[in-house]
C-alpha positions as a printed NumPy array, in Angstrom:
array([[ -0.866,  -7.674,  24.516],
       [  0.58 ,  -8.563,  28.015],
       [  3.071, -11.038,  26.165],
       [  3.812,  -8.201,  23.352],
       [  4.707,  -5.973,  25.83 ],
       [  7.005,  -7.715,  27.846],
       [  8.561,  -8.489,  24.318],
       [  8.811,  -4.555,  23.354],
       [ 10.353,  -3.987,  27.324],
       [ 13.187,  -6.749,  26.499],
       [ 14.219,  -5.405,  22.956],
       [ 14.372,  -1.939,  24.817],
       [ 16.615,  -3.653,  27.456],
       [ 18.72 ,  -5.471,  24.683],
       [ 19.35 ,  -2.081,  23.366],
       [ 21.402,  -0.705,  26.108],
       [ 23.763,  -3.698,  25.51 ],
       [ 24.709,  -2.931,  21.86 ],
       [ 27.83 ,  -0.398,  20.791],
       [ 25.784,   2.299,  19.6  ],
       [ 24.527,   3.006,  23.013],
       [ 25.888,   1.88 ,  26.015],
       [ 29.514,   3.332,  25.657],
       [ 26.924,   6.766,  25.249],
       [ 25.752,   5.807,  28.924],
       [ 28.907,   7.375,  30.91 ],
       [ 29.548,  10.089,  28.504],
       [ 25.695,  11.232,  28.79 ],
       [ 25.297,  10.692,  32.71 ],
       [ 28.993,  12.807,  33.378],
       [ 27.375,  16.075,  30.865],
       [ 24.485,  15.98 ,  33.63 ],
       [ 26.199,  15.622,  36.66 ],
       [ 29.278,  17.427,  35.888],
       [ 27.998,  20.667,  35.183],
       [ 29.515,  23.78 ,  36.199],
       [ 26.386,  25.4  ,  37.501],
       [ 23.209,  23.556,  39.301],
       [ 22.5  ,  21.197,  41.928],
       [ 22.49 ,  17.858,  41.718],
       [ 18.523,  18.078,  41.765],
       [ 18.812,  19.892,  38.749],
       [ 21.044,  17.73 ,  37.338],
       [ 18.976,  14.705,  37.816],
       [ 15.937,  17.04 ,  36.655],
       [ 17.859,  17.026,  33.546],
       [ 18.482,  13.606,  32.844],
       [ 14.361,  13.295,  33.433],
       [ 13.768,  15.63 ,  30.536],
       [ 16.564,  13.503,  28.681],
       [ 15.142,  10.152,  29.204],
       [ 11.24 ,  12.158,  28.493],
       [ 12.765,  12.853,  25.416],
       [ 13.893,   9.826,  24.557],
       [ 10.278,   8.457,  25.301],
       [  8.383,  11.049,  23.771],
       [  9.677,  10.316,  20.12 ],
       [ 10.   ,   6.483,  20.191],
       [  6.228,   6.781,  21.285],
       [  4.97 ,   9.332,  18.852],
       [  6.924,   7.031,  16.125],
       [  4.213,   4.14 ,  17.399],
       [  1.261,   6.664,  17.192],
       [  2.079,   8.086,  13.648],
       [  1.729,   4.467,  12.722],
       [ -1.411,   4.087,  14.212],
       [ -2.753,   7.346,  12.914],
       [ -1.577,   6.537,   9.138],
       [ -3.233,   3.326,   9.053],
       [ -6.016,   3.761,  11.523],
       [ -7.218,   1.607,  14.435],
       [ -8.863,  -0.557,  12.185],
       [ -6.626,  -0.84 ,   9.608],
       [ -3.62 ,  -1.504,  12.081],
       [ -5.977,  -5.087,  13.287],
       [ -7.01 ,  -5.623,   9.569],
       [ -3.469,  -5.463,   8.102],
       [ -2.31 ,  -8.54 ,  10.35 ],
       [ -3.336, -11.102,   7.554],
       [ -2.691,  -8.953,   4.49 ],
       [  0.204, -11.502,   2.64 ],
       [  1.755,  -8.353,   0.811],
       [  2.014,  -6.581,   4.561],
       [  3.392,  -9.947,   5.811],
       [  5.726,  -9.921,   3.031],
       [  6.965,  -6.319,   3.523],
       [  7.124,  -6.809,   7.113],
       [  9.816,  -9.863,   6.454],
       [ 11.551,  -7.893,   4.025],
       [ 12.356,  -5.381,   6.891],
       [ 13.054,  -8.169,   9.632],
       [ 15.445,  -9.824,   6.624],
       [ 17.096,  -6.507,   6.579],
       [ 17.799,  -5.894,  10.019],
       [ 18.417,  -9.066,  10.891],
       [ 21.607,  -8.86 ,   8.14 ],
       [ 22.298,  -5.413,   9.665],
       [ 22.64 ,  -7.252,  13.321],
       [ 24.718,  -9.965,  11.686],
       [ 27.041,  -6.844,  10.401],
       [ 26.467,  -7.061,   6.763],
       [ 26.009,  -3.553,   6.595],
       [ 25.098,  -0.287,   8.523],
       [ 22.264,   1.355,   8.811],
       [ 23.151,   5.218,   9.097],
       [ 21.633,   8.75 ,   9.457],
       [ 22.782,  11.466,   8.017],
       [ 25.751,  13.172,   9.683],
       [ 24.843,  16.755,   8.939],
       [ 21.977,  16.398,  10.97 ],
       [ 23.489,  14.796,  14.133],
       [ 26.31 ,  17.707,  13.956],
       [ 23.133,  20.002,  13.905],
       [ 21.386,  18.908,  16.999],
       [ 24.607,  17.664,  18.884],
       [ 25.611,  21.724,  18.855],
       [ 22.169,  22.504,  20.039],
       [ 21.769,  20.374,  22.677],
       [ 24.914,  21.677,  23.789],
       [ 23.511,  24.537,  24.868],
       [ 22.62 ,  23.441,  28.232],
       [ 19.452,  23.798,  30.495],
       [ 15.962,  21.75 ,  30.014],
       [ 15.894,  22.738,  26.283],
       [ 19.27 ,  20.993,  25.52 ],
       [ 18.164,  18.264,  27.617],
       [ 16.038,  17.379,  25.419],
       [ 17.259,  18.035,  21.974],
       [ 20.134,  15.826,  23.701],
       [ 17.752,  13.007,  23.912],
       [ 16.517,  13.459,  20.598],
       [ 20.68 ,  13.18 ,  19.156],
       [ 20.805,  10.02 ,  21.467],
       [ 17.83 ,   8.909,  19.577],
       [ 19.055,   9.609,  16.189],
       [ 23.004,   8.564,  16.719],
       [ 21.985,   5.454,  18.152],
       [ 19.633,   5.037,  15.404],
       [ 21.964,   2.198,  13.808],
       [ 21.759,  -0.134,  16.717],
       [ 17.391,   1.167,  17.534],
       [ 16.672,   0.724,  14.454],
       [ 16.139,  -3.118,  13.961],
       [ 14.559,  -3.473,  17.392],
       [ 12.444,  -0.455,  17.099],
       [ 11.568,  -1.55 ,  13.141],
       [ 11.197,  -5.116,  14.762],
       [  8.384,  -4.152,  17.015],
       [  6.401,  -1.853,  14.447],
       [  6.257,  -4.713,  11.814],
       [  5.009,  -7.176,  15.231],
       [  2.674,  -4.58 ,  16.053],
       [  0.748,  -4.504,  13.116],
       [ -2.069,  -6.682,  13.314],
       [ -2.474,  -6.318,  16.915],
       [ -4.864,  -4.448,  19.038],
       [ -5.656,  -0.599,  17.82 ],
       [ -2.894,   1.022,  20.294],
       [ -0.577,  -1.657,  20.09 ],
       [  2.261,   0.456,  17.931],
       [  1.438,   3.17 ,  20.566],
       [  1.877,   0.941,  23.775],
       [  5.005,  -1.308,  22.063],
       [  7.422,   1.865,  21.055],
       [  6.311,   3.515,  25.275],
       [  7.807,  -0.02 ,  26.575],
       [ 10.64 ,   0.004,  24.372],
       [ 11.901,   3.102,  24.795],
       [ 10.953,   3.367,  28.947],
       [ 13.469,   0.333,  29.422],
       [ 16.031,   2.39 ,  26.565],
       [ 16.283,   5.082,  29.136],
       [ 16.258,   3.688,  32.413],
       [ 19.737,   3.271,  32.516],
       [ 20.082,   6.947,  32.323],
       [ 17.192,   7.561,  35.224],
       [ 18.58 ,   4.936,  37.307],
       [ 22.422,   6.585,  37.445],
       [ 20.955,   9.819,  37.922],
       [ 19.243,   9.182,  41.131],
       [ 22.538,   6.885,  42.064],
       [ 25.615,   8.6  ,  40.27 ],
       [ 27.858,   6.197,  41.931],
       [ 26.661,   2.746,  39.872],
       [ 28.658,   4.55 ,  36.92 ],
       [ 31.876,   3.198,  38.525],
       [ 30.488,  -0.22 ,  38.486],
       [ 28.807,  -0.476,  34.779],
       [ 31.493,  -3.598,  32.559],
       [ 33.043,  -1.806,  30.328],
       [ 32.146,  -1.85 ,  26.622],
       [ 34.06 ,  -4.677,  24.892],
       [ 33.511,  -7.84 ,  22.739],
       [ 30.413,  -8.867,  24.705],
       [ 28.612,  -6.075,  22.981],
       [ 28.811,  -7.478,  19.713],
       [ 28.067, -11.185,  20.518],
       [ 24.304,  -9.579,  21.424],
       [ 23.837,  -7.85 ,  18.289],
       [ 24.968, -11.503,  17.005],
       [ 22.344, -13.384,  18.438],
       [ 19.513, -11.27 ,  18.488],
       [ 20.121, -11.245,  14.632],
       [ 19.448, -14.776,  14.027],
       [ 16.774, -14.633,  16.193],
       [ 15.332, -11.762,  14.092],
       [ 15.684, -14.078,  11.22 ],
       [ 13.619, -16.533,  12.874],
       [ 10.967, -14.334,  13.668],
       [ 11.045, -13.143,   9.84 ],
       [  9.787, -16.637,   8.802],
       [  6.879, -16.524,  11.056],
       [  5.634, -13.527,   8.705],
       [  6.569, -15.518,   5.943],
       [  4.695, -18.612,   6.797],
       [  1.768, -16.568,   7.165],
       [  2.057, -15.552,   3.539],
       [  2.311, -19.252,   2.692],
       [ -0.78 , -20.363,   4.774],
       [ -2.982, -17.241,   3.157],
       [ -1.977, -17.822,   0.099],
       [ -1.768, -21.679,   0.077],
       [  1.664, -22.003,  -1.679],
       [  1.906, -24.539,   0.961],
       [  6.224, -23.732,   0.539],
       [  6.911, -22.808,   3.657],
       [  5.445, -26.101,   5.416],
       [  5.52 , -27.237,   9.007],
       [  8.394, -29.407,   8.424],
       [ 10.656, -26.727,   6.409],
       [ 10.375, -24.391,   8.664],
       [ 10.966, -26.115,  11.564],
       [ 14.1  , -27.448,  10.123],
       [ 14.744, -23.839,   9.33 ],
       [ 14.18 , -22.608,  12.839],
       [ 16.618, -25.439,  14.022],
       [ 19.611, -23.838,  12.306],
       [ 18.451, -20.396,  12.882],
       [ 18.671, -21.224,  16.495],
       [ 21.533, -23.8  ,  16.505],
       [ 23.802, -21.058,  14.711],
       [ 24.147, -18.246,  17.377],
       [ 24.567, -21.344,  19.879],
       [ 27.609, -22.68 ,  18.021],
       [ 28.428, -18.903,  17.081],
       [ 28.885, -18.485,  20.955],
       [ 30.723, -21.552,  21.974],
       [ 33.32 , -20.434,  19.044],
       [ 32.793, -22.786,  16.537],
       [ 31.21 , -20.04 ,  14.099],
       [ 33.943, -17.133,  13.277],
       [ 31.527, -14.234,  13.207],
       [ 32.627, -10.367,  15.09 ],
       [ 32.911, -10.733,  18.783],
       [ 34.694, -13.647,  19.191],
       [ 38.503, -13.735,  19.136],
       [ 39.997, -16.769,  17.981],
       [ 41.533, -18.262,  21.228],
       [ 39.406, -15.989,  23.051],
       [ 38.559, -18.074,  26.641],
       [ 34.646, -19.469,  26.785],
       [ 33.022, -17.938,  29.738],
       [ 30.396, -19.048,  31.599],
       [ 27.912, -17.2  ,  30.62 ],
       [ 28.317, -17.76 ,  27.102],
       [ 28.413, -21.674,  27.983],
       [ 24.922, -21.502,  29.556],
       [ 23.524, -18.975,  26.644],
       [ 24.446, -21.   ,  24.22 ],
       [ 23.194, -24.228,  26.11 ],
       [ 19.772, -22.859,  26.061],
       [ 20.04 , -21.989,  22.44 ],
       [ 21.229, -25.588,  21.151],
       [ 18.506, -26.717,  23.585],
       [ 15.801, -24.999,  22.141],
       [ 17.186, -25.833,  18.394],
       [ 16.706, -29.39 ,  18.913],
       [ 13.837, -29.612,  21.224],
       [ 11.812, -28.369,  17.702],
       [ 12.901, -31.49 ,  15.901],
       [ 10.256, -33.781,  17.35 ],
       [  7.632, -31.408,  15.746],
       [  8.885, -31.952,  12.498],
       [  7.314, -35.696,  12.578],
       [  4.546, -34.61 ,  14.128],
       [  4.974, -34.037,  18.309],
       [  3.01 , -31.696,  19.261],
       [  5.468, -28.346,  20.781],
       [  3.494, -27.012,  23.402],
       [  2.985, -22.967,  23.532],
       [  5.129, -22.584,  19.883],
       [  2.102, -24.253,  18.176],
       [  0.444, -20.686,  17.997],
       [  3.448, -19.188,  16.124],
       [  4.269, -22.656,  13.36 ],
       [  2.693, -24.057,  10.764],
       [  0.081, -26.468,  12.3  ],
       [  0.646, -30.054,  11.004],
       [ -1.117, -31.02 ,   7.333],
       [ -4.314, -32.333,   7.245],
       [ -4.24 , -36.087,   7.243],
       [ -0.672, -35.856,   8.714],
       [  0.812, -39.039,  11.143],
       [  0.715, -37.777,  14.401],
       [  3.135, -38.569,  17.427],
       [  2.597, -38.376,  20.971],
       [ -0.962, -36.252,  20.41 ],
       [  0.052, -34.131,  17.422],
       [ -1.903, -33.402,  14.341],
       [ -5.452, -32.796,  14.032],
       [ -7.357, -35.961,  14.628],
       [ -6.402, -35.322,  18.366],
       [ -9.342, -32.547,  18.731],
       [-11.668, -33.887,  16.304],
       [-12.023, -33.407,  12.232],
       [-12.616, -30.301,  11.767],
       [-15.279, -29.017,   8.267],
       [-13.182, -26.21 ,   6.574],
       [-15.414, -23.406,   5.263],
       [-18.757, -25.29 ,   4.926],
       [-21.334, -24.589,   7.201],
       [-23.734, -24.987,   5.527],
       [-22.605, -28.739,   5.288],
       [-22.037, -28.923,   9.047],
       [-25.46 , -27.692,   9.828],
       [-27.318, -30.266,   7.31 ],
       [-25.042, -32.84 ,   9.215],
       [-25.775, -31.507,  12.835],
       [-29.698, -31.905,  11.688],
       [-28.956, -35.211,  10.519],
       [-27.407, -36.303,  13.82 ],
       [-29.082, -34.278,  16.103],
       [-25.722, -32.713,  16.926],
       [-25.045, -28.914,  17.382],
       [-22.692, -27.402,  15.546],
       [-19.399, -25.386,  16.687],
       [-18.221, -22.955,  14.925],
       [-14.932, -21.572,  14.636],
       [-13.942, -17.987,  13.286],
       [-10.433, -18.709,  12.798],
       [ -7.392, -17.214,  10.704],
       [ -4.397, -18.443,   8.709],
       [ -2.267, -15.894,  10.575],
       [ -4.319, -15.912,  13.905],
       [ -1.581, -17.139,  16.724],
       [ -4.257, -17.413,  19.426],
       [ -6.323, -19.531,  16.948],
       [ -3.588, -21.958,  16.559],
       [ -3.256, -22.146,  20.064],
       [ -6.554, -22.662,  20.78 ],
       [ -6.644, -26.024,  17.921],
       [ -3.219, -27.161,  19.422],
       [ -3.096, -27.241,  23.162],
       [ -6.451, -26.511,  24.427],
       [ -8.863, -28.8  ,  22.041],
       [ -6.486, -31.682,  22.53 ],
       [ -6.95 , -31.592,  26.64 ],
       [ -9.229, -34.824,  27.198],
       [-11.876, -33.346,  28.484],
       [-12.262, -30.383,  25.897],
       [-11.744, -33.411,  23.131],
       [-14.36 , -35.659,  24.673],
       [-16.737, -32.482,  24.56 ],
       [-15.902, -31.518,  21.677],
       [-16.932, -35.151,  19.599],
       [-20.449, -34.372,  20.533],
       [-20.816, -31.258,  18.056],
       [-20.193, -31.032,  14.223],
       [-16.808, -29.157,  14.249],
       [-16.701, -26.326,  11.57 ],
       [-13.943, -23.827,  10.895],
       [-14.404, -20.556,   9.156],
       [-11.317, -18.898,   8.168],
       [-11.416, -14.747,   7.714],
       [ -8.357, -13.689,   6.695],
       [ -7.203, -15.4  ,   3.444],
       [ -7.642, -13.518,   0.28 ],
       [-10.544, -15.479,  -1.305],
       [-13.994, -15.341,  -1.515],
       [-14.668, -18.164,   1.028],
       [-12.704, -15.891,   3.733],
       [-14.533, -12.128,   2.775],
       [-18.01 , -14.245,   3.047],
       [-17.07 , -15.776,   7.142],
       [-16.1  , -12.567,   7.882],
       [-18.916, -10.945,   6.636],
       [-21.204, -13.346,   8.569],
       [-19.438, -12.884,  11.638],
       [-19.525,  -9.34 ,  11.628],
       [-23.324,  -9.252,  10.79 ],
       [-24.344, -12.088,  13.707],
       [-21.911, -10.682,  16.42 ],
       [-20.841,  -7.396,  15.842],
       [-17.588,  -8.055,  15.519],
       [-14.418,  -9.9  ,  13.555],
       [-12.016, -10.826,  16.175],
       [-10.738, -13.843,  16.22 ],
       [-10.621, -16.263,  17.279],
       [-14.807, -16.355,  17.923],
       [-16.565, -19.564,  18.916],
       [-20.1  , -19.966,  18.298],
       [-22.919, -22.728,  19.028],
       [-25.794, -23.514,  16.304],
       [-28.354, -25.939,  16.392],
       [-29.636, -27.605,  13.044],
       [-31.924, -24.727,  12.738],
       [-29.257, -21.818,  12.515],
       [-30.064, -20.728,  16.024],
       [-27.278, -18.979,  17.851],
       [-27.014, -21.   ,  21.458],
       [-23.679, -19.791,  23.015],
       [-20.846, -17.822,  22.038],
       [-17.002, -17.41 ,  22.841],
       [-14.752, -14.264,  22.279],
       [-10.706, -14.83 ,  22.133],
       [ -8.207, -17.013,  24.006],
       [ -8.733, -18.747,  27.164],
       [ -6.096, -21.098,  29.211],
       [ -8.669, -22.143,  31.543],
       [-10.03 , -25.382,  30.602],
       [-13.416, -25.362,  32.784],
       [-14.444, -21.673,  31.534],
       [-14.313, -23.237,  27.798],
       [-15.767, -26.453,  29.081],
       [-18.799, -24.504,  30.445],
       [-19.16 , -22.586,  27.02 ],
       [-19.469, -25.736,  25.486],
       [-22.323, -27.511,  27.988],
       [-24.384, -24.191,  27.757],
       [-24.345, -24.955,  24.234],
       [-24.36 , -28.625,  24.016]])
């Protein structure tokens, strides 16, 4: 959630930067300040009720969500392949729209509407103010705000709710900010090319994130098309592009033909081509750190380089426990279980950089390793998460759990942890 939200506060952020809004920023800020009657208290009272209204709607948008689907439903729908597949349909969209293949637009009888209303003055047109800032700005919001709903689903119950109050708190502190200190409006860059080169980027990298929705309809469904290796080699270009896009070698709007490289489009698009390539090892196998939880995980079986793959954190028993547990008896092993998910990001995190630690591996070879996956669409996946509900209460994932041969529940483990010794402890309680 922490990570989602700091996410949500960026894309707000990124928002000021884009044409449909921040050449709004003086014209809005001088209505509030240059008014004929009020004090400047007033004034900035104003511009409080403008950025509340601003606020108020992208956060209802978020709870509408949550109320259509439900609590529940908003979790549940994570791993749903035809949500997934909607969901990258709408990044795929906006991402073109970024890119400047077309516009998304409202219609113009209703800005004229509200624009006349708001011009009324006082608290009232305040606020319907904020709600035509909303609306006219709609075509640059949109893919961010659209963006973050899609992410959202499949999250925790008031993450649509908590993502859209982020988004739209950094959206309008700009306009807080200058009200309390008129005088930065003298010192804001003025609107220009730069502008555009964000909408640029942040396209591509709303591509990107459009395959991670699509992989998870791949992994659920086992077409096994979208593997590890494609879409690595797919994220490479999606991230080498707005790189070379930025150092001028890709003729795209923002960029003038002789137009002199600055320095911080140098170091931008450094990090970019950095990133790009640093993903290449993991196509043959290296294991890629924290971007394991949101990538294909390596096939089963696969070579492995420099820790990669799964041998590293034992071999795992897919969707057989009973199997595991006749083998745990014959051993005299316990048996771990893992309630896991196709499209769980904290599961593959868990598998990728936290079983492969030495210690947690060396643990781990004393138990019979079983995985139980909940969210695919078979009958293997509605049976785990039917059994994890009914033992625990609960289908979260990722769950850990700690059997003996005779089905006896020893210790249990709820969610993610990055601390090595509190998963090392849940595994001597149970070993």
């Amino acid at each position: 959630m922490g990570a989602f939200l700091l996410v949500a506060f960026g894309f707000g952020l990124a928002s000021i930067f884009t044409p449909c809004v921040f050449p709004m920023i003086p014209i809005t800020m001088s209505y509030f300040l240059n008014q004929e009657t009020g004090s400047r208290a007033q004034a900035v009272m104003q511009a409080l009720v403008f950025c509340g209204g601003i606020i108020v709607l992208f956060t209802a948008i978020g709870f509408g969500l949550t109320a259509a689907l439900g609590p529940f439903a908003v979790v549940q729908l994570g791993s749903n392949p035809y949500v997934n597949l909607g969901i990258s349909v709408i990044f795929f969209v906006f991402g073109l729209s970024l890119l400047g293949a077309f516009e998304i637009t409202l219609p113009s009888g209703l800005l004229t509407k509200l624009n006349a209303a708001s011009g009324q003055g006082g608290y009232l047109g305040a606020l319907l103010m904020g709600l035509t800032f909303c609306l006219a700005a709609f075509a640059c919001v949109g893919p961010f705000m659209g963006t973050l709903l899609a992410a959202s689903v499949g999250g925790q119950k008031l993450q649509p709710v908590l993502g859209m109050l982020a988004f739209s708190t950094a959206l309008a502190s700009p306009f807080f900010l200058l009200a309390l200190f008129p005088s930065l409006l003298k010192k804001l860059p003025r609107s220009g090319g730069w502008m555009a080169r964000v909408k640029v980027v942040l396209g591509f990298i709303v591509l990107a994130v459009m395959l991670k929705y699509l992989s998870t309809v791949d992994q659920v469904l086992h077409l096994e098309i979208l593997t590890r290796e494609r879409f690595l080699a797919f994220w490479v270009v999606l991230f080498a592009l707005p790189g070379l896009y930025l150092l001028g070698f890709l003729r795209l709007e923002g960029i003038k033909k002789d137009e002199q490289l600055g320095v911080g489009r140098l170091m931008v698009a450094t990090l970019l081509l950095g990133f790009a390539l640093g993903l290449v090892p993991g196509m043959f196998g290296a294991r890629l750190g924290e971007i394991e939880a949101f990538i294909p995980a390596p096939a089963e079986g696969a070579s492995a380089v420099s820790g990669g793959g799964s041998a590293a954190s034992g071999k795992w028993i897919k969707n057989d426990l009973r199997t595991a547990l006749a083998t745990a008896k014959a051993e005299n092993k316990r048996v771990l279980v893992s309630f896991t998910g196709y499209a769980c990001t904290n599961c593959k995190w868990m598998k990728a950089n936290l079983f492969t630690r030495p210690a947690v591996a060396g643990e781990l070879a004393r138990f019979v390793l079983v995985e139980l996956y909940t969210d695919g669409t078979d009958a293997a996946s509605e049976a785990n998460q039917k059994l994890q509900e009914k033992l625990f209460r609960t289908v979260a994932i990722p769950y850990y759990a700690i059997f003996d041969g005779e089905e006896k529940v020893l210790a249990t483990f709820a969610g993610l942890t990055k601390e090595e010794q509190a998963f090392l402890k849940f595994l001597a309680a149970g070993a």
